[in-house]
PDB file of C-alpha atoms in Angstrom:
ATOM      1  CA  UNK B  24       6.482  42.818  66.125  1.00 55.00           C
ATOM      2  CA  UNK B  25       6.747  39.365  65.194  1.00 56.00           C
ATOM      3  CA  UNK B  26       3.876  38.618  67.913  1.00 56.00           C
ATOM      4  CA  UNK B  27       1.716  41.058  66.463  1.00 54.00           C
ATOM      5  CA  UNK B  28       1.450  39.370  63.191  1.00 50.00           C
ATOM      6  CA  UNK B  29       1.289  36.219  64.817  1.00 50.00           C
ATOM      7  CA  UNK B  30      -1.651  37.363  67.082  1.00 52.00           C
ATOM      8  CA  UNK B  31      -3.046  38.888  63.686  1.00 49.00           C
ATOM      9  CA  UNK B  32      -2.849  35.883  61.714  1.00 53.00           C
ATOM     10  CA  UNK B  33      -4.535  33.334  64.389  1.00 52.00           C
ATOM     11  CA  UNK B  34      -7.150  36.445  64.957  1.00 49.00           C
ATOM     12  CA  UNK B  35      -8.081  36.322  61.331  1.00 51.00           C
ATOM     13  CA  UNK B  36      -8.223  32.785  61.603  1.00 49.00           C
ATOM     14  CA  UNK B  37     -10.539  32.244  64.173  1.00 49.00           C
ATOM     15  CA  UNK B  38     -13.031  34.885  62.904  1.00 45.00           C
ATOM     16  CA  UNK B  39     -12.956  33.294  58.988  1.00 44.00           C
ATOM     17  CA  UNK B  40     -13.946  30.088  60.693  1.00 45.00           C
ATOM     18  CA  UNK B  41     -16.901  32.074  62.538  1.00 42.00           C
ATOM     19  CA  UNK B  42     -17.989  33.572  59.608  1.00 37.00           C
ATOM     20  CA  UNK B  43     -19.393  30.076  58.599  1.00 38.00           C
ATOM     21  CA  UNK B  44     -20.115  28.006  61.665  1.00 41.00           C
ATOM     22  CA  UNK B  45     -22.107  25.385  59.500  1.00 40.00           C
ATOM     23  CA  UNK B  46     -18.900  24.558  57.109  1.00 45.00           C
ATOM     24  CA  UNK B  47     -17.524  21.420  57.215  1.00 52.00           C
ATOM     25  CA  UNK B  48     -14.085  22.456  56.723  1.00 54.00           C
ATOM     26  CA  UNK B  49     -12.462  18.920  57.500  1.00 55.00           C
ATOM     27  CA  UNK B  50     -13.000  16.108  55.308  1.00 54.00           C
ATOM     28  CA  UNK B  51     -11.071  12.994  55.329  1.00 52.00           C
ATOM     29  CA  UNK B  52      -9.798  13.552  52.036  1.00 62.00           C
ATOM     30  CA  UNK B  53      -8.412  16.299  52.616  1.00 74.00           C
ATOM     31  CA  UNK B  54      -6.963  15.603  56.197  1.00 86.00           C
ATOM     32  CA  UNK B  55      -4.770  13.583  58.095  1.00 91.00           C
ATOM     33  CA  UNK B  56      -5.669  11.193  60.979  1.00 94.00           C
ATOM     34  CA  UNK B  57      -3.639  10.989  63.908  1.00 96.00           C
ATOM     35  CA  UNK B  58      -3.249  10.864  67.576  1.00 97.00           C
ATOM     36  CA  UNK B  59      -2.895  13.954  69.849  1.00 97.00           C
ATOM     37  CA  UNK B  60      -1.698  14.182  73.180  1.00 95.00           C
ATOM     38  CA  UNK B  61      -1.407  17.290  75.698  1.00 93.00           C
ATOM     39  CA  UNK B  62       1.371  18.483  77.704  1.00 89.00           C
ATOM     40  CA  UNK B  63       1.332  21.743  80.015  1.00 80.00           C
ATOM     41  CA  UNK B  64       2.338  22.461  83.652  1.00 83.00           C
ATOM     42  CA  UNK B  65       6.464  21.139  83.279  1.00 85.00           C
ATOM     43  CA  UNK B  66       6.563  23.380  80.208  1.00 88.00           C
ATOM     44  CA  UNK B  67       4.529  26.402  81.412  1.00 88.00           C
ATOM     45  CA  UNK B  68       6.617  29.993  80.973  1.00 86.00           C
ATOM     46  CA  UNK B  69       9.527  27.712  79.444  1.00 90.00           C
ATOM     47  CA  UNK B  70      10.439  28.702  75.742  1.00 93.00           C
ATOM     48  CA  UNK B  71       9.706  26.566  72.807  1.00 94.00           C
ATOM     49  CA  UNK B  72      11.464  25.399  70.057  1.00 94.00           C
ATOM     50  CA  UNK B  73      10.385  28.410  68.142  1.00 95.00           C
ATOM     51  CA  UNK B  74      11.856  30.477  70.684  1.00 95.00           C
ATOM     52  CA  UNK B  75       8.213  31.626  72.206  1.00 93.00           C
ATOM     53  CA  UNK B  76       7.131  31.344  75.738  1.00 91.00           C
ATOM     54  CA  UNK B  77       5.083  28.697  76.399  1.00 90.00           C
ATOM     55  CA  UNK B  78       1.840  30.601  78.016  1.00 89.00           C
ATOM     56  CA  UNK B  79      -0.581  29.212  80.315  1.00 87.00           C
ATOM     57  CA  UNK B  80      -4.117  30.513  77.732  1.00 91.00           C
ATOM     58  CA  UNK B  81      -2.159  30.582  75.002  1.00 93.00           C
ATOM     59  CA  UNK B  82      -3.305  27.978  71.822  1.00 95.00           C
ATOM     60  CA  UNK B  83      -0.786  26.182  70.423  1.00 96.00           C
ATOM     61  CA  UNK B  84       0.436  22.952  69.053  1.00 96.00           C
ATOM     62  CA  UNK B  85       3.666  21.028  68.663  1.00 96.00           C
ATOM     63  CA  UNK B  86       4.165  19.267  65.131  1.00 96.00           C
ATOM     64  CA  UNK B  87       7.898  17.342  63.926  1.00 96.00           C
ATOM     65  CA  UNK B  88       7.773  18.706  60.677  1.00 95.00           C
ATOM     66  CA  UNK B  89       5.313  21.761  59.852  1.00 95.00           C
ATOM     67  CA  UNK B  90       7.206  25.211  59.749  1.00 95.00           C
ATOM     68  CA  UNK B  91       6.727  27.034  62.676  1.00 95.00           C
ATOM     69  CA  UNK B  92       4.121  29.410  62.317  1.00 94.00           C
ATOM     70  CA  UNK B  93       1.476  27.193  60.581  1.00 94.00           C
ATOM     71  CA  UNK B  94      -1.677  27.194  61.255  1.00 95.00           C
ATOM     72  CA  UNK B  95      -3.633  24.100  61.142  1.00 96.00           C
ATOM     73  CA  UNK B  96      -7.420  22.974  62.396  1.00 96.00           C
ATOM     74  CA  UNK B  97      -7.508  20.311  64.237  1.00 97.00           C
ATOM     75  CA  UNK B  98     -10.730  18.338  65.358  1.00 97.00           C
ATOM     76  CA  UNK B  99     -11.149  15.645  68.037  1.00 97.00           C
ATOM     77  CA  UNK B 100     -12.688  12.776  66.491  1.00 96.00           C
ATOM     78  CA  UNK B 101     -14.249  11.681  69.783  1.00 95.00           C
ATOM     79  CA  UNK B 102     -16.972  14.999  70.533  1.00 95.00           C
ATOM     80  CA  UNK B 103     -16.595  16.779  66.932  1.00 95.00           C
ATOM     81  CA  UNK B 104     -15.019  19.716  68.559  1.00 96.00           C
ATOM     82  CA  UNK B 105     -12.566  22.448  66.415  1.00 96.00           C
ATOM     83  CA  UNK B 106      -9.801  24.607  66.753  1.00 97.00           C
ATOM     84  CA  UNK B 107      -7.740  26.548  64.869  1.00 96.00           C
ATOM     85  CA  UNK B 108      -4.125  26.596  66.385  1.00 96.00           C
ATOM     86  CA  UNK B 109      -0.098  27.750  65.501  1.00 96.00           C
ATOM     87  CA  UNK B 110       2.507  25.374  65.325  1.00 97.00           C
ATOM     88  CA  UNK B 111       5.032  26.853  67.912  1.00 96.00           C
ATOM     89  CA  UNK B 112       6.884  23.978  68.840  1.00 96.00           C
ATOM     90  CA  UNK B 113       8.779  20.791  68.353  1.00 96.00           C
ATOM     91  CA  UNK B 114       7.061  17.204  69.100  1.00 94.00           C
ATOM     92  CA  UNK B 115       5.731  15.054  70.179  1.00 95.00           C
ATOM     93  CA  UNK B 116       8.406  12.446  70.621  1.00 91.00           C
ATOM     94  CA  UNK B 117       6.303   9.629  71.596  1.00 92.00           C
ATOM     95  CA  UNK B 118       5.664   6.816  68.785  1.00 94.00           C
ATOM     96  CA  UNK B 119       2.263   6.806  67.079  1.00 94.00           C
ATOM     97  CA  UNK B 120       1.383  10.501  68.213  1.00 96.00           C
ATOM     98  CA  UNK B 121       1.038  13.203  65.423  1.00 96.00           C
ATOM     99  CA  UNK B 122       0.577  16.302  67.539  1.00 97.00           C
ATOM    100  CA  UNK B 123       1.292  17.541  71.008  1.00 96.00           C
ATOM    101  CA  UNK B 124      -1.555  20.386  72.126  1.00 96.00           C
ATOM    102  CA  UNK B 125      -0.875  23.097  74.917  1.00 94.00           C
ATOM    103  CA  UNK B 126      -3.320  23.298  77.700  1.00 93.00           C
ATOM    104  CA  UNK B 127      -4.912  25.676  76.247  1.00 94.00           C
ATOM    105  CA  UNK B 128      -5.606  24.064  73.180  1.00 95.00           C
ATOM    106  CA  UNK B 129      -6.159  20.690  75.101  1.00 95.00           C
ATOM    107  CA  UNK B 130      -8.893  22.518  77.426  1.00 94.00           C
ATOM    108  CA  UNK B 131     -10.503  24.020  74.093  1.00 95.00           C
ATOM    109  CA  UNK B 132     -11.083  19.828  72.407  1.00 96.00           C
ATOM    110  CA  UNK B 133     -12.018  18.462  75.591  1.00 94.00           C
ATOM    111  CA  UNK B 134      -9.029  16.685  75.510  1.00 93.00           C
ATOM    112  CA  UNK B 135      -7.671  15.926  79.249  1.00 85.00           C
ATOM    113  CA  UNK B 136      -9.869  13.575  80.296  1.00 85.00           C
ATOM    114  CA  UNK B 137      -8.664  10.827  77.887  1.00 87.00           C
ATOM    115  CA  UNK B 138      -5.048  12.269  77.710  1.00 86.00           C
ATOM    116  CA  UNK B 139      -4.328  10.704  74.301  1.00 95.00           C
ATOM    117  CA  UNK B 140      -7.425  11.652  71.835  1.00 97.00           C
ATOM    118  CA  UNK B 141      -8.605  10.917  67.956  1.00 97.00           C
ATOM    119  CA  UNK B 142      -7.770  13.673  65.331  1.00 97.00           C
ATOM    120  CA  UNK B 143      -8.949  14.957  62.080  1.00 96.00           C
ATOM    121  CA  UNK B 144      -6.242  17.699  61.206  1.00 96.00           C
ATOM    122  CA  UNK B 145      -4.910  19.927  58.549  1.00 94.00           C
ATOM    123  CA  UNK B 146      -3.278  23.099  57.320  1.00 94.00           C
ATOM    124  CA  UNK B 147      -5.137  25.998  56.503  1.00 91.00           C
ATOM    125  CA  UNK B 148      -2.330  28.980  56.627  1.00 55.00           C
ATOM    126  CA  UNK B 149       1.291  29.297  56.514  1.00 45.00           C
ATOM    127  CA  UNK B 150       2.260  26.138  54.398  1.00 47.00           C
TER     128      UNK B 150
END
């Protein structure tokens, strides 16, 4: 049960932010900046801190101190790409990183090439 309002929250999510391409939901006002790294294969089919399994397609993100089941957009600085993704886990633990990605959500920014990327990021439901 708790997956299906999970799924039902990120599905409304994503289709609010394709009801208006064109909207500049992230300002820097508004936002914070950080750093964003990825993490994947060691963890895949593992659980995470919030007790879900870590999926191989599944969009997710790992923040120290947003409840788990917020959802936040997140945009890499570096191509202007957006996604709208759950906090699920705990992380990252490296200094001067604000959020870790899944693959998924890594793949979906571009993100693996430069490992460490640029972000533009903020809540939009569950805080």
């Amino acid at each position: 049960m708790r997956k299906i309002f999970f799924a039902a929250i990120i599905l409304i999510a994503l289709l609010v932010g394709n009801l208006a391409p064109d909207e500049k939901l992230l300002t820097d006002k508004q936002c914070l900046r950080g750093k964003a790294s990825w993490y994947g294969p060691g963890f895949f089919h593992r659980e995470t801190a919030s007790g879900e399994i870590y999926g191989v397609n599944d969009v997710f993100v790992a923040h120290k101190n947003y409840p788990f089941g917020t959802i936040l957009e997140i945009m890499n600085l570096k191509n202007g790409k957006r996604i709208i993704a759950i906090v699920k886990d705990r992380g990252p633990y490296i200094p001067g990183r604000s959020i870790d990605l899944s693959f998924a959500a890594a793949k979906a920014l571009s993100a693996f090439d430069d490992g460490v990327i640029p972000i533009l990021f903020k809540p939009v439901v569950g805080q």
